[in-house]
Every structure is written in C-alpha cells, then in structure tokens.
Short mmCIF file of C-alpha atoms in Angstrom, two decimals:
data_model
loop_
_atom_site.label_atom_id
_atom_site.label_comp_id
_atom_site.label_asym_id
_atom_site.label_seq_id
_atom_site.Cartn_x
_atom_site.Cartn_y
_atom_site.Cartn_z
CA MET A 1 -254.84 121.42 -90.54
CA SER A 2 -255.10 120.30 -86.93
CA PRO A 3 -255.47 123.08 -84.32
CA ARG A 4 -252.39 123.97 -82.25
CA LEU A 5 -252.59 123.18 -78.56
CA PRO A 6 -251.95 126.06 -76.14
CA ALA A 7 -248.52 126.31 -74.54
CA TRP A 8 -249.74 125.26 -71.09
CA ALA A 9 -250.96 121.95 -72.55
CA ALA A 10 -247.32 120.92 -73.05
CA THR A 11 -246.37 121.34 -69.39
CA LEU A 12 -245.56 118.40 -67.18
CA THR A 13 -248.26 119.44 -64.68
CA TRP A 14 -250.97 119.33 -67.36
CA LYS A 15 -249.78 115.98 -68.73
CA ALA A 16 -249.62 114.49 -65.23
CA ALA A 17 -253.12 115.81 -64.44
CA VAL A 18 -254.53 114.28 -67.63
CA PHE A 19 -252.78 110.97 -66.95
CA ILE A 20 -253.99 110.83 -63.34
CA THR A 21 -257.54 111.74 -64.40
CA VAL A 22 -257.66 109.09 -67.12
CA MET A 23 -256.25 106.40 -64.83
CA CYS A 24 -258.61 107.33 -61.98
CA CYS A 25 -261.62 107.30 -64.30
CA ALA A 26 -260.61 103.94 -65.74
CA LEU A 27 -260.05 102.45 -62.28
CA ALA A 28 -263.30 103.93 -60.92
CA ALA A 29 -265.24 102.62 -63.92
CA LEU A 30 -263.75 99.13 -63.54
CA LEU A 31 -264.44 98.94 -59.82
CA GLY A 32 -267.92 100.43 -60.28
CA ILE A 33 -268.82 97.85 -62.92
CA LEU A 34 -267.58 94.98 -60.75
CA VAL A 35 -269.49 96.20 -57.68
CA HIS A 36 -272.62 96.93 -59.73
CA VAL A 37 -272.62 93.51 -61.37
CA SER A 38 -271.97 91.72 -58.07
CA VAL A 39 -274.61 93.56 -56.00
CA THR A 40 -277.18 93.59 -58.80
CA GLY A 41 -276.77 89.85 -59.36
CA ARG A 42 -277.20 89.10 -55.67
CA THR A 43 -280.23 91.40 -55.37
CA VAL A 44 -281.92 89.91 -58.43
CA ASN A 45 -281.28 86.36 -57.21
CA ASP A 46 -282.82 87.13 -53.82
CA SER A 47 -285.91 88.65 -55.49
CA ARG A 48 -286.16 85.70 -57.90
CA GLU A 49 -286.04 83.17 -55.04
CA ARG A 50 -288.82 85.00 -53.20
CA ALA A 51 -290.94 85.11 -56.35
CA LEU A 52 -290.42 81.38 -57.00
CA ASP A 53 -291.31 80.57 -53.39
CA ARG A 54 -294.56 82.48 -53.86
CA LEU A 55 -295.17 80.66 -57.16
CA THR A 56 -294.72 77.29 -55.37
CA ALA A 57 -297.19 78.31 -52.67
CA ALA A 58 -299.71 79.47 -55.31
CA ALA A 59 -299.32 76.19 -57.27
CA ARG A 60 -300.10 74.17 -54.14
CA ALA A 61 -303.22 76.24 -53.50
CA TYR A 62 -304.26 75.82 -57.15
CA GLU A 63 -303.81 72.03 -57.01
CA ALA A 64 -305.73 71.81 -53.73
CA GLY A 65 -308.60 73.86 -55.14
CA ASP A 66 -308.07 76.63 -52.60
CA PRO A 67 -308.46 80.27 -53.53
CA LEU A 68 -305.31 81.82 -55.00
CA PRO A 69 -303.53 84.58 -53.05
CA ARG A 70 -304.20 88.14 -54.16
CA PHE A 71 -300.74 88.40 -55.72
CA ALA A 72 -301.36 85.26 -57.92
CA GLY A 73 -303.62 84.50 -60.85
CA ILE A 74 -304.19 82.46 -63.97
CA ASP A 75 -303.09 84.39 -67.04
CA PRO A 76 -303.21 87.65 -65.08
CA GLU A 77 -303.27 91.04 -66.76
CA GLY A 78 -299.80 92.55 -67.25
CA LEU A 79 -297.99 89.21 -67.49
CA PRO A 80 -295.23 89.56 -70.12
CA GLY A 81 -295.97 87.59 -73.29
CA SER A 82 -292.58 85.84 -73.38
CA LEU A 83 -292.98 84.68 -69.78
CA ARG A 84 -296.56 83.51 -70.53
CA ALA A 85 -295.30 81.46 -73.50
CA LEU A 86 -292.59 79.93 -71.34
CA ALA A 87 -295.14 78.85 -68.69
CA VAL A 88 -297.61 77.46 -71.24
CA GLY A 89 -294.72 75.45 -72.63
CA GLY A 90 -294.34 73.70 -69.27
CA GLU A 91 -291.41 75.63 -67.75
CA ARG A 92 -291.01 78.05 -64.88
CA GLY A 93 -289.37 81.43 -65.18
CA THR A 94 -289.09 84.96 -63.82
CA MET A 95 -288.93 88.43 -65.36
CA VAL A 96 -288.73 92.03 -64.12
CA THR A 97 -291.09 94.53 -65.79
CA SER A 98 -293.10 97.59 -64.87
CA TYR A 99 -296.62 97.01 -63.56
CA GLU A 100 -298.88 99.95 -62.74
CA GLY A 101 -295.86 102.24 -62.84
CA ARG A 102 -293.80 100.22 -60.36
CA PRO A 103 -290.94 97.74 -60.90
CA THR A 104 -292.37 94.22 -60.51
CA MET A 105 -290.82 90.75 -60.44
CA TRP A 106 -293.03 88.15 -62.21
CA ALA A 107 -292.79 84.38 -61.71
CA ALA A 108 -294.88 82.00 -63.86
CA GLY A 109 -295.34 78.26 -64.26
CA PRO A 110 -297.65 75.77 -66.08
CA ALA A 111 -301.21 75.21 -64.86
CA ASP A 112 -303.39 72.94 -67.05
CA GLY A 113 -302.19 74.49 -70.30
CA ARG A 114 -302.32 77.97 -68.94
CA ALA A 115 -299.94 80.20 -67.01
CA LEU A 116 -300.03 80.49 -63.25
CA ALA A 117 -298.25 83.69 -62.32
CA VAL A 118 -297.37 85.64 -59.17
CA ARG A 119 -295.93 89.14 -58.87
CA THR A 120 -293.63 90.64 -56.29
CA ASP A 121 -292.88 94.32 -55.71
CA TYR A 122 -289.39 94.98 -56.99
CA SER A 123 -289.25 98.69 -56.03
CA ALA A 124 -287.03 98.22 -52.97
CA SER A 125 -284.49 96.16 -54.89
CA ALA A 126 -284.49 98.61 -57.81
CA GLU A 127 -284.02 101.52 -55.41
CA THR A 128 -281.15 99.63 -53.74
CA ILE A 129 -279.40 99.18 -57.09
CA SER A 130 -280.03 102.84 -58.08
CA GLY A 131 -278.72 104.04 -54.72
CA LEU A 132 -275.66 101.84 -55.12
CA ASP A 133 -274.98 103.31 -58.58
CA ARG A 134 -275.30 106.85 -57.22
CA SER A 135 -272.96 106.00 -54.36
CA ILE A 136 -270.43 104.51 -56.74
CA LEU A 137 -270.60 107.58 -58.98
CA GLY A 138 -270.32 110.03 -56.07
CA SER A 139 -267.46 108.18 -54.40
CA SER A 140 -265.66 107.93 -57.76
CA VAL A 141 -265.94 111.69 -58.29
CA LEU A 142 -264.67 112.36 -54.76
CA ALA A 143 -261.83 109.87 -55.18
CA ILE A 144 -260.82 111.37 -58.54
CA GLY A 145 -260.92 114.89 -57.10
CA ALA A 146 -258.89 113.93 -54.04
CA THR A 147 -256.38 112.04 -56.19
CA LEU A 148 -256.07 115.01 -58.55
CA LEU A 149 -255.40 117.38 -55.65
CA VAL A 150 -252.79 115.11 -54.11
CA GLY A 151 -251.26 114.36 -57.51
CA ALA A 152 -251.21 118.03 -58.52
CA PHE A 153 -249.54 118.92 -55.22
CA ALA A 154 -246.89 116.26 -55.69
CA VAL A 155 -246.30 117.06 -59.37
CA THR A 156 -246.21 120.81 -58.66
CA ARG A 157 -243.47 120.28 -56.09
CA VAL A 158 -241.44 118.38 -58.67
CA THR A 159 -242.09 120.90 -61.47
CA ARG A 160 -241.27 123.80 -59.15
CA ARG A 161 -237.87 122.25 -58.49
CA LEU A 162 -237.40 121.64 -62.22
CA HIS A 163 -238.31 125.27 -62.99
CA LEU A 164 -235.79 126.41 -60.36
CA THR A 165 -233.12 124.24 -61.94
CA ALA A 166 -233.93 125.62 -65.40
CA GLN A 167 -233.86 129.18 -64.06
CA VAL A 168 -230.43 128.63 -62.52
CA ALA A 169 -229.20 127.11 -65.80
CA ARG A 170 -230.39 130.23 -67.67
CA ARG A 171 -228.63 132.48 -65.15
CA ILE A 172 -225.41 130.53 -65.66
CA SER A 173 -225.80 130.84 -69.42
CA ALA A 174 -226.25 134.60 -68.99
CA GLY A 175 -222.92 134.80 -67.15
CA ASP A 176 -223.95 134.52 -63.48
CA LEU A 177 -221.44 131.84 -62.53
CA ASP A 178 -222.33 132.14 -58.83
CA ALA A 179 -225.86 130.85 -59.41
CA ARG A 180 -226.59 127.50 -57.76
CA VAL A 181 -229.70 125.38 -57.20
CA ASP A 182 -228.59 124.32 -53.70
CA ASP A 183 -231.18 121.55 -53.39
CA PRO A 184 -231.22 120.49 -49.71
CA ARG A 185 -231.40 116.84 -50.78
CA THR A 186 -227.92 117.10 -52.31
CA LYS A 187 -226.29 118.54 -49.19
CA ASP A 188 -227.12 115.64 -46.87
CA PRO A 189 -225.68 112.36 -48.20
CA SER A 190 -227.86 110.38 -45.79
CA ARG A 191 -231.07 111.62 -47.41
CA PRO A 192 -232.35 109.66 -50.41
CA GLN A 193 -232.12 111.61 -53.66
CA ASP A 194 -234.68 111.57 -56.42
CA GLU A 195 -234.01 112.24 -60.09
CA VAL A 196 -234.58 116.00 -59.76
CA ALA A 197 -232.05 116.23 -56.94
CA THR A 198 -229.57 114.28 -59.06
CA VAL A 199 -230.02 116.74 -61.95
CA SER A 200 -229.73 119.72 -59.59
CA GLY A 201 -226.56 118.34 -58.04
CA ALA A 202 -225.06 117.67 -61.48
CA LEU A 203 -225.89 121.24 -62.57
CA ASP A 204 -224.26 122.72 -59.44
CA THR A 205 -221.17 120.57 -59.97
CA MET A 206 -220.95 121.59 -63.61
CA ALA A 207 -221.38 125.28 -62.71
CA SER A 208 -218.63 125.07 -60.07
CA SER A 209 -216.27 123.36 -62.49
CA LEU A 210 -217.06 125.88 -65.22
CA GLN A 211 -216.55 128.76 -62.83
CA ARG A 212 -213.16 127.45 -61.73
CA LYS A 213 -212.03 126.99 -65.34
CA LEU A 214 -213.22 130.44 -66.43
CA GLN A 215 -211.66 132.12 -63.41
CA SER A 216 -208.42 130.29 -64.13
CA GLU A 217 -208.52 131.48 -67.74
CA GLN A 218 -209.29 135.04 -66.63
CA ARG A 219 -206.39 135.01 -64.16
CA PHE A 220 -204.13 133.61 -66.84
CA THR A 221 -205.15 136.32 -69.32
CA ALA A 222 -204.68 139.06 -66.73
CA ASP A 223 -201.33 137.66 -65.57
CA VAL A 224 -200.04 137.35 -69.12
CA ALA A 225 -201.11 140.90 -69.95
CA HIS A 226 -199.51 142.26 -66.77
CA GLU A 227 -196.29 140.34 -67.38
CA LEU A 228 -196.12 141.60 -70.95
CA ARG A 229 -196.50 145.24 -69.93
CA THR A 230 -193.01 145.64 -68.45
CA PRO A 231 -190.98 144.12 -71.31
CA LEU A 232 -193.16 145.92 -73.86
CA THR A 233 -192.48 149.23 -72.15
CA GLY A 234 -188.75 148.57 -72.36
CA LEU A 235 -189.07 147.34 -75.92
CA SER A 236 -190.99 150.48 -76.87
CA ALA A 237 -188.29 152.69 -75.33
CA ALA A 238 -185.59 150.73 -77.12
CA ALA A 239 -187.45 150.98 -80.43
CA GLU A 240 -187.46 154.76 -80.15
CA LEU A 241 -183.66 154.72 -79.98
CA LEU A 242 -183.30 152.89 -83.27
CA PRO A 243 -182.07 154.91 -86.23
CA GLU A 244 -184.70 156.14 -88.62
CA GLY A 245 -185.53 153.81 -91.47
CA ARG A 246 -187.97 151.25 -92.74
CA PRO A 247 -186.86 148.49 -90.29
CA SER A 248 -187.27 150.88 -87.34
CA GLU A 249 -190.77 151.82 -88.48
CA LEU A 250 -191.75 148.16 -88.72
CA VAL A 251 -190.41 147.45 -85.23
CA ARG A 252 -192.21 150.45 -83.74
CA ASP A 253 -195.45 149.49 -85.52
CA ARG A 254 -195.29 145.94 -84.17
CA VAL A 255 -194.49 147.20 -80.67
CA ARG A 256 -197.49 149.54 -80.77
CA ALA A 257 -199.69 146.67 -81.96
CA MET A 258 -198.45 144.44 -79.12
CA ARG A 259 -199.03 147.20 -76.56
CA ALA A 260 -202.58 147.75 -77.90
CA LEU A 261 -203.25 144.01 -77.74
CA THR A 262 -201.94 143.88 -74.17
CA GLU A 263 -204.18 146.78 -73.12
CA ASP A 264 -207.18 145.08 -74.78
CA LEU A 265 -206.44 141.86 -72.91
CA LEU A 266 -206.25 143.74 -69.62
CA GLU A 267 -209.57 145.46 -70.37
CA ILE A 268 -211.23 142.15 -71.24
CA SER A 269 -209.93 140.57 -68.04
CA ARG A 270 -211.45 143.44 -66.03
CA LEU A 271 -214.76 143.04 -67.86
CA ASP A 272 -214.74 139.29 -67.25
CA ALA A 273 -214.20 139.88 -63.54
CA ARG A 274 -217.47 141.90 -63.48
CA ASN A 275 -216.21 144.32 -60.85
CA GLU A 276 -216.20 147.47 -63.00
CA THR A 277 -217.63 150.67 -61.52
CA VAL A 278 -219.64 153.09 -63.64
CA ASP A 279 -219.26 156.89 -63.49
CA LEU A 280 -222.69 158.08 -64.58
CA ALA A 281 -223.37 161.58 -65.82
CA VAL A 282 -225.85 163.32 -68.12
CA HIS A 283 -224.60 163.96 -71.67
CA GLU A 284 -225.99 165.20 -74.96
CA LEU A 285 -225.63 162.27 -77.31
CA GLY A 286 -225.18 164.19 -80.57
CA PRO A 287 -222.11 166.27 -79.61
CA LEU A 288 -220.59 163.27 -77.86
CA THR A 289 -220.76 161.12 -80.99
CA GLU A 290 -219.29 163.92 -83.10
CA ARG A 291 -216.31 164.12 -80.72
CA VAL A 292 -215.82 160.37 -81.01
CA VAL A 293 -215.76 160.53 -84.81
CA ARG A 294 -213.33 163.47 -84.80
CA ALA A 295 -211.04 161.63 -82.40
CA SER A 296 -211.08 158.52 -84.60
CA GLY A 297 -209.56 160.44 -87.50
CA THR A 298 -211.66 158.48 -89.99
CA PRO A 299 -213.95 159.73 -92.80
CA THR A 300 -217.12 158.79 -90.95
CA GLY A 301 -220.37 160.60 -91.64
CA VAL A 302 -222.48 161.72 -88.67
CA ARG A 303 -226.24 162.04 -89.04
CA ILE A 304 -228.33 163.46 -86.19
CA VAL A 305 -231.97 162.55 -86.78
CA ARG A 306 -233.08 163.39 -83.26
CA ASP A 307 -230.71 164.30 -80.47
CA ALA A 308 -231.25 162.89 -77.00
CA THR A 309 -229.97 163.27 -73.48
CA VAL A 310 -228.58 160.10 -71.93
CA GLU A 311 -227.24 159.21 -68.52
CA THR A 312 -224.15 157.10 -69.04
CA ASP A 313 -220.45 156.70 -68.46
CA ARG A 314 -218.89 158.97 -71.11
CA ARG A 315 -215.52 157.22 -71.19
CA ARG A 316 -217.03 153.78 -71.65
CA LEU A 317 -219.54 155.01 -74.25
CA GLU A 318 -216.74 156.64 -76.24
CA ARG A 319 -214.85 153.34 -76.06
CA VAL A 320 -217.85 151.45 -77.46
CA LEU A 321 -218.49 153.91 -80.30
CA GLY A 322 -214.79 154.19 -81.12
CA ASN A 323 -214.46 150.42 -81.43
CA LEU A 324 -217.56 150.20 -83.63
CA VAL A 325 -216.30 152.93 -85.95
CA ALA A 326 -212.80 151.43 -86.10
CA ASN A 327 -214.21 147.98 -86.86
CA ALA A 328 -216.43 149.39 -89.63
CA HIS A 329 -213.42 150.97 -91.36
CA LYS A 330 -211.12 148.00 -90.79
CA HIS A 331 -213.45 145.20 -91.90
CA GLY A 332 -216.13 147.06 -93.85
CA ALA A 333 -216.16 149.47 -96.77
CA PRO A 334 -217.07 153.16 -97.14
CA PRO A 335 -219.22 155.03 -96.72
CA VAL A 336 -219.40 154.56 -92.95
CA VAL A 337 -222.23 156.50 -91.32
CA LEU A 338 -222.96 157.01 -87.62
CA THR A 339 -226.62 157.90 -87.01
CA VAL A 340 -228.17 159.25 -83.82
CA ASP A 341 -231.94 158.80 -83.56
CA GLY A 342 -232.95 159.57 -80.00
CA PRO A 343 -231.16 157.22 -77.59
CA VAL A 344 -230.30 154.83 -80.46
CA VAL A 345 -226.92 155.07 -82.18
CA THR A 346 -226.22 153.03 -85.31
CA VAL A 347 -222.93 152.52 -87.12
CA ARG A 348 -223.25 151.23 -90.67
CA ASP A 349 -220.72 150.38 -93.33
CA HIS A 350 -221.16 149.01 -96.85
CA GLY A 351 -218.75 146.09 -96.73
CA PRO A 352 -219.39 142.34 -96.77
CA GLY A 353 -221.30 142.45 -93.49
CA TYR A 354 -220.88 140.59 -90.24
CA PRO A 355 -220.11 136.85 -90.43
CA GLU A 356 -222.83 134.37 -89.55
CA TYR A 357 -221.27 133.26 -86.27
CA LEU A 358 -221.25 136.85 -85.01
CA LEU A 359 -224.91 137.43 -85.94
CA GLU A 360 -225.93 134.20 -84.20
CA SER A 361 -223.85 134.21 -81.00
CA GLY A 362 -222.16 137.60 -80.80
CA PRO A 363 -218.49 138.57 -81.12
CA GLN A 364 -215.85 136.00 -80.14
CA ARG A 365 -212.37 136.99 -79.10
CA PHE A 366 -209.47 135.97 -81.34
CA ARG A 367 -211.78 135.01 -84.17
CA THR A 368 -212.07 136.84 -87.46
CA GLU A 369 -213.09 135.75 -90.93
CA GLY A 370 -212.24 136.69 -94.46
CA GLY A 371 -208.51 137.05 -93.78
CA GLY A 372 -208.97 140.51 -92.27
CA LYS A 373 -206.53 141.94 -89.76
CA GLY A 374 -207.41 142.01 -86.09
CA HIS A 375 -207.87 139.75 -83.11
CA GLY A 376 -211.65 139.92 -82.66
CA LEU A 377 -211.22 141.92 -79.45
CA GLY A 378 -212.66 145.28 -80.52
CA LEU A 379 -216.28 144.11 -80.80
CA THR A 380 -215.84 141.90 -77.72
CA ILE A 381 -214.78 144.94 -75.71
CA ALA A 382 -217.61 147.02 -77.20
CA ALA A 383 -220.17 144.40 -76.18
CA GLY A 384 -218.70 144.13 -72.68
CA GLN A 385 -218.58 147.88 -72.09
CA ALA A 386 -222.13 148.27 -73.44
CA GLU A 387 -223.32 145.73 -70.90
CA VAL A 388 -221.53 147.60 -68.11
CA ILE A 389 -223.29 150.90 -68.91
CA GLY A 390 -226.67 149.18 -69.29
CA ALA A 391 -226.94 149.63 -73.06
CA GLU A 392 -228.11 147.09 -75.63
CA LEU A 393 -225.71 146.39 -78.50
CA VAL A 394 -227.09 144.44 -81.46
CA PHE A 395 -225.20 143.32 -84.56
CA ALA A 396 -227.37 142.86 -87.64
CA ARG A 397 -227.72 143.30 -91.37
CA PRO A 398 -229.19 146.59 -92.65
CA PRO A 399 -232.97 146.31 -93.04
CA ASP A 400 -232.97 148.05 -96.43
CA GLY A 401 -231.08 145.15 -98.00
CA GLY A 402 -228.32 147.41 -99.28
CA GLY A 403 -225.57 145.22 -97.86
CA GLY A 404 -222.99 145.99 -95.25
CA ALA A 405 -222.98 145.68 -91.48
CA LEU A 406 -225.13 147.48 -88.93
CA ALA A 407 -224.37 147.87 -85.21
CA ARG A 408 -227.22 149.32 -83.14
CA LEU A 409 -226.56 150.68 -79.64
CA THR A 410 -229.61 151.55 -77.54
CA LEU A 411 -228.88 153.69 -74.48
CA PRO A 412 -231.10 154.47 -71.49
CA GLU A 413 -232.56 157.90 -72.22
CA TYR A 414 -232.47 160.55 -69.50
CA VAL A 415 -235.80 162.32 -69.00
CA ARG A 416 -235.82 165.51 -66.95
CA PHE A 417 -238.65 165.71 -64.49
CA GLY A 418 -241.28 168.15 -65.70
CA ALA A 419 -239.50 168.76 -69.01
CA ALA A 420 -241.69 169.91 -71.85
CA GLU A 421 -242.34 167.56 -74.73
CA GLU A 422 -240.54 168.10 -77.98
CA GLU A 423 -242.30 170.27 -80.49
CA PRO A 424 -244.19 168.24 -83.10
CA GLY A 425 -243.02 168.33 -86.68
CA ARG A 426 -239.36 168.75 -85.81
CA GLY A 427 -237.36 167.64 -88.83
CA PRO A 428 -234.17 165.60 -88.91
CA GLY A 429 -230.96 167.20 -87.84
CA PRO A 430 -228.12 168.20 -90.13
CA GLU A 431 -225.57 165.82 -91.52
CA SER A 432 -221.92 166.42 -90.92
CA ALA A 433 -218.64 164.75 -91.61
CA PRO A 434 -215.25 165.29 -90.05
#
C-alpha cells in the first residue's frame, strides 16, 4: 500500500514549486554541462598544444645531441604505460595523470625505439576547471532559489485570489447572497483580464443573477401570502355562518388549513429576508419544553435527563419544538419522546424515519414523501427559526438502530458568572407525559 501524501502536497502552490524546481534544475544541469564541456575542451586543447610544442623542442635537442631539458627524458619515471606503448609504436600522444601528487600533462613520441616524453604542470588548468564547476553549481543554486522565490510570489498571488473566490462561493452557498469577489481587474474593462479574473467575474455575475431570482421568488411568496390573507379572512367569517353539518365542517377545516398555509408562507418569507430580530432572555429548558408539549395536545413523553439554562428567544424556540413534535406525530409513529439533556433537546418517533433527501440536504419546502399529508413547511420553518436563535438543528436516524426519526436541537447554554458546578452523581430527571 503506497503512503498517502499530506494535504498540502495537493495544493497548487506546492505543485508549482515542484515544477519550477524540476525545470530549473534541468535547465541548470543542461547549461552547466554545455559550459563545462566547452571550457574543459578548450583548456585541455591549450595544454595539449603547449605539451606538444615542448615535445617538438625536446625532439630537436635529442636529434642534435644536445642535453634534454629538465622537463624531458627518455622513458622517464611516471610515464603512463599506454602512452609509452603509443610512442614506441611510432606515434605521438598526450595524457593527463597525477605525478608527484600534482596533475600533469604528458606528451610522448618515438625516439630510436624508445619513448621521448615531456611533462607539463596541469595544476592551473585543473584548478580553472574545478573553479568553473563550483561557479556553475553556485550560480545554479542562486538562480534556482531566486526563481523559486519569484515563482512562489507569483503563484501565491494567483492562489490567494483563487482562495478568495472559493471563500466567496462558500459564503454564497451558505446563504450570504451579498458576497462578491469584486476583483479590481473585472471593474476596469481596459485592463487585461487573466483566467482568475474571468472566473471571479463569472462568479459575481452568477451570484447577482441568483440573488435577483431568489429575491423575486421571496417577494412573490410574500405578496401571494399577503393577498390571500384578506379573502381567507372573509371566507373564514362566511364559513362560520354556514349551518351546522358535515359540509360546513369540511369547508371550515379547509379554510383553517389554507390560513395555516398562508401564515407559514409569510413566516418563511420573513425568514428568507433575513431581517428577523431576536428577543433574548434566560429560560429553564425543562419547564419550557413541558409547556410546549402540553400546548401541542399530543401524547408526547418528556424526559429530563439534565436540565439546563439557555439564553434564547422563547417564542421562536417554542415554534421550533412545536413543529418538531407535530411533524413526529404527523409523519412518524408512537411513542414520541422529547428528551432534554443539558442544552440538547431531541425529538424521536418510531415511524419510518426521515427520507434520504432530508438527511442529505435538509428539509425542502413543498416536498414530502410516502404520501403523507403536509407541505414540507414545518421542518423548513423549524430549521430557519433555529438558525435565527443561533441553535443547531440536525436531522438523523437514531443511533441505537431502533428505527424512527431523530431531530436534535443544540442550544447555546447560559452559564451564570461564578455559579457553582453541579453536584457530581446527579441522576437523570423524572419522566413525564401530558
């Protein structure tokens, strides 16, 4: 199994840095090899020509019977065997070896069946080549470092703009329709735009279009609900004047349902507008939930494991809990139990459970499954009101695997300054049912 790379290794900055480093190293190596080969070849050729000139001068002295220079000799000590064999064979040649611990250039030629050889100090040339290699290596490291810094700066500017665009996209997905990238390159048509600016401009355009459409839908929903209020009020008054009987009961029931739907639509339109104000106060959670269950008129069990004090909007919290309890009885199956465990309130039923779409993406208005009655607005309102009061509402399956649906509401707990801690070993609270 191959090891997993860390998360930062997948970033564009890291990939660009690796690419720039590899390309710089490859380019530096190629240029270094070319310069090394060129300079080394020229240096060796110059040393070889000097050695051959000395060999020519020594051959003339040998033929004239004059003493050989001190740097020449017949079959001298230290002459490489391959070069000696070449000279005995009647040819001239050169070779670089080490003589007495120093680089030496040898040149040898034939002399009456023996080898006439001269040596030249090659230390300066070898030092020149070594110095050149060190310079190439040092300049390559500096060039790679400078290129990495410039490249990292350029890539970081691009990735910073991409991160900003992604952050704005996440804010829009979370419901902040006023979020915009506002890239300065998109505001001035005369400035050239790169690909990031094009993406940023497209995201801003999409967000503006989406905002206009959603605002139009919200205004339409609010206008329809407001327009329906007046005729429904008259229709409700007229229904009360009908003579008693089964038809009258059906008409009154439908009128009440339409009025409830209209009020739900108005509440959703206010939540969508995101201009709701919160009336915060400190409340004991246990008694509050018991009042909600009593007001619902349903056979819901209440279990207080650990009571808590919360700072919240009582009216909105009652709306959330009332909708959760009503939904559990309408779409679930008994027993329905509301449990308070500190600042966490859970409502569980034993019915078929929440549908998959709700578990994955949350409640959707005007969508229900299984042929049940309702418009899908109760849970939508509960989720919206929970967000307004700063609570977290999660829809899930019960962890014990017993089936049913579980709604978990986590409220911000109120902690009194300097309050004593709860006594250890405090058992669960009593169970009660309306």
